[in-house]
Amino acid sequence: MSNPYLCPNCKTNRTRFNIMEQVPVSVKLDPGTGNLVHQYSEEESLDPFHLPYNGSSRLVQCAACGVTGEEEMFIKRAQSKPL
C-alpha cells in the first residue's frame, strides 16, 4: 500500500479509501437447502469440479463515492494523473 491512489470514478479523491482484505473460504453447499455440507481447509485438496479462488486478495473502495474495484485500478489512475 505504498502507492498513491486516485478514484477512477469521482476522479478527485486521493486520500479517503477503505481497504478490504479478502479471505476466500471454499465450501460445498446442499443444493436444496443451502446448508453447509463441507468446508475445505487450506491443506485439503478441492473436488475435481471445484476451482480454487484466483481473484484479488485486496479490494479498494473510494470513501467519497463508494466505487469498489481492484487496487491496481486506483494505482493506475493515480499514475496517469500525478499531482
mmCIF file with all atom_site columns, C-alpha atoms in Angstrom:
data_model
loop_
_atom_site.group_PDB
_atom_site.id
_atom_site.type_symbol
_atom_site.label_atom_id
_atom_site.label_alt_id
_atom_site.label_comp_id
_atom_site.label_asym_id
_atom_site.label_entity_id
_atom_site.label_seq_id
_atom_site.pdbx_PDB_ins_code
_atom_site.Cartn_x
_atom_site.Cartn_y
_atom_site.Cartn_z
_atom_site.occupancy
_atom_site.B_iso_or_equiv
_atom_site.pdbx_formal_charge
_atom_site.auth_seq_id
_atom_site.auth_comp_id
_atom_site.auth_asym_id
_atom_site.auth_atom_id
_atom_site.pdbx_PDB_model_num
ATOM 1  C CA . MET A 1 1  ? 0.000   0.000   0.000   1.00 0.00 ? 1  MET A CA 1
ATOM 2  C CA . SER A 1 2  ? 2.877   2.353   -0.674  1.00 0.00 ? 2  SER A CA 1
ATOM 3  C CA . ASN A 1 3  ? 1.384   3.622   -3.936  1.00 0.00 ? 3  ASN A CA 1
ATOM 4  C CA . PRO A 1 4  ? -0.833  6.689   -4.269  1.00 0.00 ? 4  PRO A CA 1
ATOM 5  C CA . TYR A 1 5  ? -4.484  6.083   -5.158  1.00 0.00 ? 5  TYR A CA 1
ATOM 6  C CA . LEU A 1 6  ? -6.929  8.145   -7.194  1.00 0.00 ? 6  LEU A CA 1
ATOM 7  C CA . CYS A 1 7  ? -10.569 7.152   -7.526  1.00 0.00 ? 7  CYS A CA 1
ATOM 8  C CA . PRO A 1 8  ? -11.284 6.222   -11.170 1.00 0.00 ? 8  PRO A CA 1
ATOM 9  C CA . ASN A 1 9  ? -14.939 7.172   -10.725 1.00 0.00 ? 9  ASN A CA 1
ATOM 10 C CA . CYS A 1 10 ? -15.105 10.526  -8.933  1.00 0.00 ? 10 CYS A CA 1
ATOM 11 C CA . LYS A 1 11 ? -11.557 11.468  -10.081 1.00 0.00 ? 11 LYS A CA 1
ATOM 12 C CA . THR A 1 12 ? -10.979 13.774  -7.098  1.00 0.00 ? 12 THR A CA 1
ATOM 13 C CA . ASN A 1 13 ? -10.461 11.554  -4.052  1.00 0.00 ? 13 ASN A CA 1
ATOM 14 C CA . ARG A 1 14 ? -6.810  10.810  -3.324  1.00 0.00 ? 14 ARG A CA 1
ATOM 15 C CA . THR A 1 15 ? -6.995  10.426  0.455   1.00 0.00 ? 15 THR A CA 1
ATOM 16 C CA . ARG A 1 16 ? -10.052 8.520   1.761   1.00 0.00 ? 16 ARG A CA 1
ATOM 17 C CA . PHE A 1 17 ? -10.338 4.804   0.967   1.00 0.00 ? 17 PHE A CA 1
ATOM 18 C CA . ASN A 1 18 ? -11.487 1.545   2.521   1.00 0.00 ? 18 ASN A CA 1
ATOM 19 C CA . ILE A 1 19 ? -9.077  -1.366  2.032   1.00 0.00 ? 19 ILE A CA 1
ATOM 20 C CA . MET A 1 20 ? -10.792 -4.758  2.073   1.00 0.00 ? 20 MET A CA 1
ATOM 21 C CA . GLU A 1 21 ? -8.669  -7.843  2.571   1.00 0.00 ? 21 GLU A CA 1
ATOM 22 C CA . GLN A 1 22 ? -10.382 -10.862 1.041   1.00 0.00 ? 22 GLN A CA 1
ATOM 23 C CA . VAL A 1 23 ? -10.110 -14.269 2.665   1.00 0.00 ? 23 VAL A CA 1
ATOM 24 C CA . PRO A 1 24 ? -11.844 -16.855 0.471   1.00 0.00 ? 24 PRO A CA 1
ATOM 25 C CA . VAL A 1 25 ? -13.384 -19.911 2.123   1.00 0.00 ? 25 VAL A CA 1
ATOM 26 C CA . SER A 1 26 ? -14.082 -22.908 -0.107  1.00 0.00 ? 26 SER A CA 1
ATOM 27 C CA . VAL A 1 27 ? -17.325 -24.644 0.817   1.00 0.00 ? 27 VAL A CA 1
ATOM 28 C CA . LYS A 1 28 ? -19.767 -27.198 -0.530  1.00 0.00 ? 28 LYS A CA 1
ATOM 29 C CA . LEU A 1 29 ? -23.464 -26.432 -0.015  1.00 0.00 ? 29 LEU A CA 1
ATOM 30 C CA . ASP A 1 30 ? -26.566 -28.605 -0.126  1.00 0.00 ? 30 ASP A CA 1
ATOM 31 C CA . PRO A 1 31 ? -28.340 -27.629 -3.378  1.00 0.00 ? 31 PRO A CA 1
ATOM 32 C CA . GLY A 1 32 ? -31.828 -27.863 -1.869  1.00 0.00 ? 32 GLY A CA 1
ATOM 33 C CA . THR A 1 33 ? -31.404 -26.185 1.497   1.00 0.00 ? 33 THR A CA 1
ATOM 34 C CA . GLY A 1 34 ? -28.238 -24.134 1.054   1.00 0.00 ? 34 GLY A CA 1
ATOM 35 C CA . ASN A 1 35 ? -26.853 -25.635 4.270   1.00 0.00 ? 35 ASN A CA 1
ATOM 36 C CA . LEU A 1 36 ? -23.122 -26.089 4.590   1.00 0.00 ? 36 LEU A CA 1
ATOM 37 C CA . VAL A 1 37 ? -22.143 -29.673 3.707   1.00 0.00 ? 37 VAL A CA 1
ATOM 38 C CA . HIS A 1 38 ? -18.364 -29.298 3.832   1.00 0.00 ? 38 HIS A CA 1
ATOM 39 C CA . GLN A 1 39 ? -15.812 -26.550 4.426   1.00 0.00 ? 39 GLN A CA 1
ATOM 40 C CA . TYR A 1 40 ? -12.422 -27.253 2.877   1.00 0.00 ? 40 TYR A CA 1
ATOM 41 C CA . SER A 1 41 ? -9.273  -26.499 4.845   1.00 0.00 ? 41 SER A CA 1
ATOM 42 C CA . GLU A 1 42 ? -6.257  -24.858 3.204   1.00 0.00 ? 42 GLU A CA 1
ATOM 43 C CA . GLU A 1 43 ? -4.315  -28.129 3.317   1.00 0.00 ? 43 GLU A CA 1
ATOM 44 C CA . GLU A 1 44 ? -7.177  -30.186 1.875   1.00 0.00 ? 44 GLU A CA 1
ATOM 45 C CA . SER A 1 45 ? -7.486  -30.595 -1.882  1.00 0.00 ? 45 SER A CA 1
ATOM 46 C CA . LEU A 1 46 ? -10.705 -29.481 -3.550  1.00 0.00 ? 46 LEU A CA 1
ATOM 47 C CA . ASP A 1 47 ? -13.110 -31.664 -5.520  1.00 0.00 ? 47 ASP A CA 1
ATOM 48 C CA . PRO A 1 48 ? -12.209 -32.095 -9.199  1.00 0.00 ? 48 PRO A CA 1
ATOM 49 C CA . PHE A 1 49 ? -15.066 -29.727 -10.165 1.00 0.00 ? 49 PHE A CA 1
ATOM 50 C CA . HIS A 1 50 ? -14.281 -27.109 -7.502  1.00 0.00 ? 50 HIS A CA 1
ATOM 51 C CA . LEU A 1 51 ? -11.898 -24.469 -8.847  1.00 0.00 ? 51 LEU A CA 1
ATOM 52 C CA . PRO A 1 52 ? -9.751  -22.626 -6.317  1.00 0.00 ? 52 PRO A CA 1
ATOM 53 C CA . TYR A 1 53 ? -10.310 -18.880 -5.852  1.00 0.00 ? 53 TYR A CA 1
ATOM 54 C CA . ASN A 1 54 ? -7.970  -16.880 -8.059  1.00 0.00 ? 54 ASN A CA 1
ATOM 55 C CA . GLY A 1 55 ? -9.282  -13.342 -7.555  1.00 0.00 ? 55 GLY A CA 1
ATOM 56 C CA . SER A 1 56 ? -7.704  -10.402 -5.801  1.00 0.00 ? 56 SER A CA 1
ATOM 57 C CA . SER A 1 57 ? -6.613  -10.622 -2.204  1.00 0.00 ? 57 SER A CA 1
ATOM 58 C CA . ARG A 1 58 ? -7.340  -6.906  -1.784  1.00 0.00 ? 58 ARG A CA 1
ATOM 59 C CA . LEU A 1 59 ? -10.098 -4.596  -2.993  1.00 0.00 ? 59 LEU A CA 1
ATOM 60 C CA . VAL A 1 60 ? -10.279 -0.829  -2.565  1.00 0.00 ? 60 VAL A CA 1
ATOM 61 C CA . GLN A 1 61 ? -13.393 1.261   -2.023  1.00 0.00 ? 61 GLN A CA 1
ATOM 62 C CA . CYS A 1 62 ? -13.488 5.026   -2.509  1.00 0.00 ? 62 CYS A CA 1
ATOM 63 C CA . ALA A 1 63 ? -14.779 6.509   0.758   1.00 0.00 ? 63 ALA A CA 1
ATOM 64 C CA . ALA A 1 64 ? -16.115 9.545   -1.123  1.00 0.00 ? 64 ALA A CA 1
ATOM 65 C CA . CYS A 1 65 ? -18.272 7.991   -3.875  1.00 0.00 ? 65 CYS A CA 1
ATOM 66 C CA . GLY A 1 66 ? -18.356 4.309   -2.857  1.00 0.00 ? 66 GLY A CA 1
ATOM 67 C CA . VAL A 1 67 ? -16.999 2.719   -6.027  1.00 0.00 ? 67 VAL A CA 1
ATOM 68 C CA . THR A 1 68 ? -15.194 -0.568  -5.329  1.00 0.00 ? 68 THR A CA 1
ATOM 69 C CA . GLY A 1 69 ? -12.567 -2.224  -7.506  1.00 0.00 ? 69 GLY A CA 1
ATOM 70 C CA . GLU A 1 70 ? -9.179  -3.825  -7.862  1.00 0.00 ? 70 GLU A CA 1
ATOM 71 C CA . GLU A 1 71 ? -6.324  -1.997  -6.149  1.00 0.00 ? 71 GLU A CA 1
ATOM 72 C CA . GLU A 1 72 ? -4.426  -1.761  -9.439  1.00 0.00 ? 72 GLU A CA 1
ATOM 73 C CA . MET A 1 73 ? -7.255  0.309   -10.940 1.00 0.00 ? 73 MET A CA 1
ATOM 74 C CA . PHE A 1 74 ? -6.807  3.008   -8.275  1.00 0.00 ? 74 PHE A CA 1
ATOM 75 C CA . ILE A 1 75 ? -3.000  2.936   -8.585  1.00 0.00 ? 75 ILE A CA 1
ATOM 76 C CA . LYS A 1 76 ? -3.040  3.227   -12.385 1.00 0.00 ? 76 LYS A CA 1
ATOM 77 C CA . ARG A 1 77 ? -5.448  6.160   -12.229 1.00 0.00 ? 77 ARG A CA 1
ATOM 78 C CA . ALA A 1 78 ? -3.116  7.988   -9.818  1.00 0.00 ? 78 ALA A CA 1
ATOM 79 C CA . GLN A 1 79 ? -0.133  7.289   -12.084 1.00 0.00 ? 79 GLN A CA 1
ATOM 80 C CA . SER A 1 80 ? -1.961  8.682   -15.117 1.00 0.00 ? 80 SER A CA 1
ATOM 81 C CA . LYS A 1 81 ? -2.929  11.888  -13.240 1.00 0.00 ? 81 LYS A CA 1
ATOM 82 C CA . PRO A 1 82 ? 0.018   12.853  -10.995 1.00 0.00 ? 82 PRO A CA 1
ATOM 83 C CA . LEU A 1 83 ? -0.342  15.743  -8.543  1.00 0.00 ? 83 LEU A CA 1
#
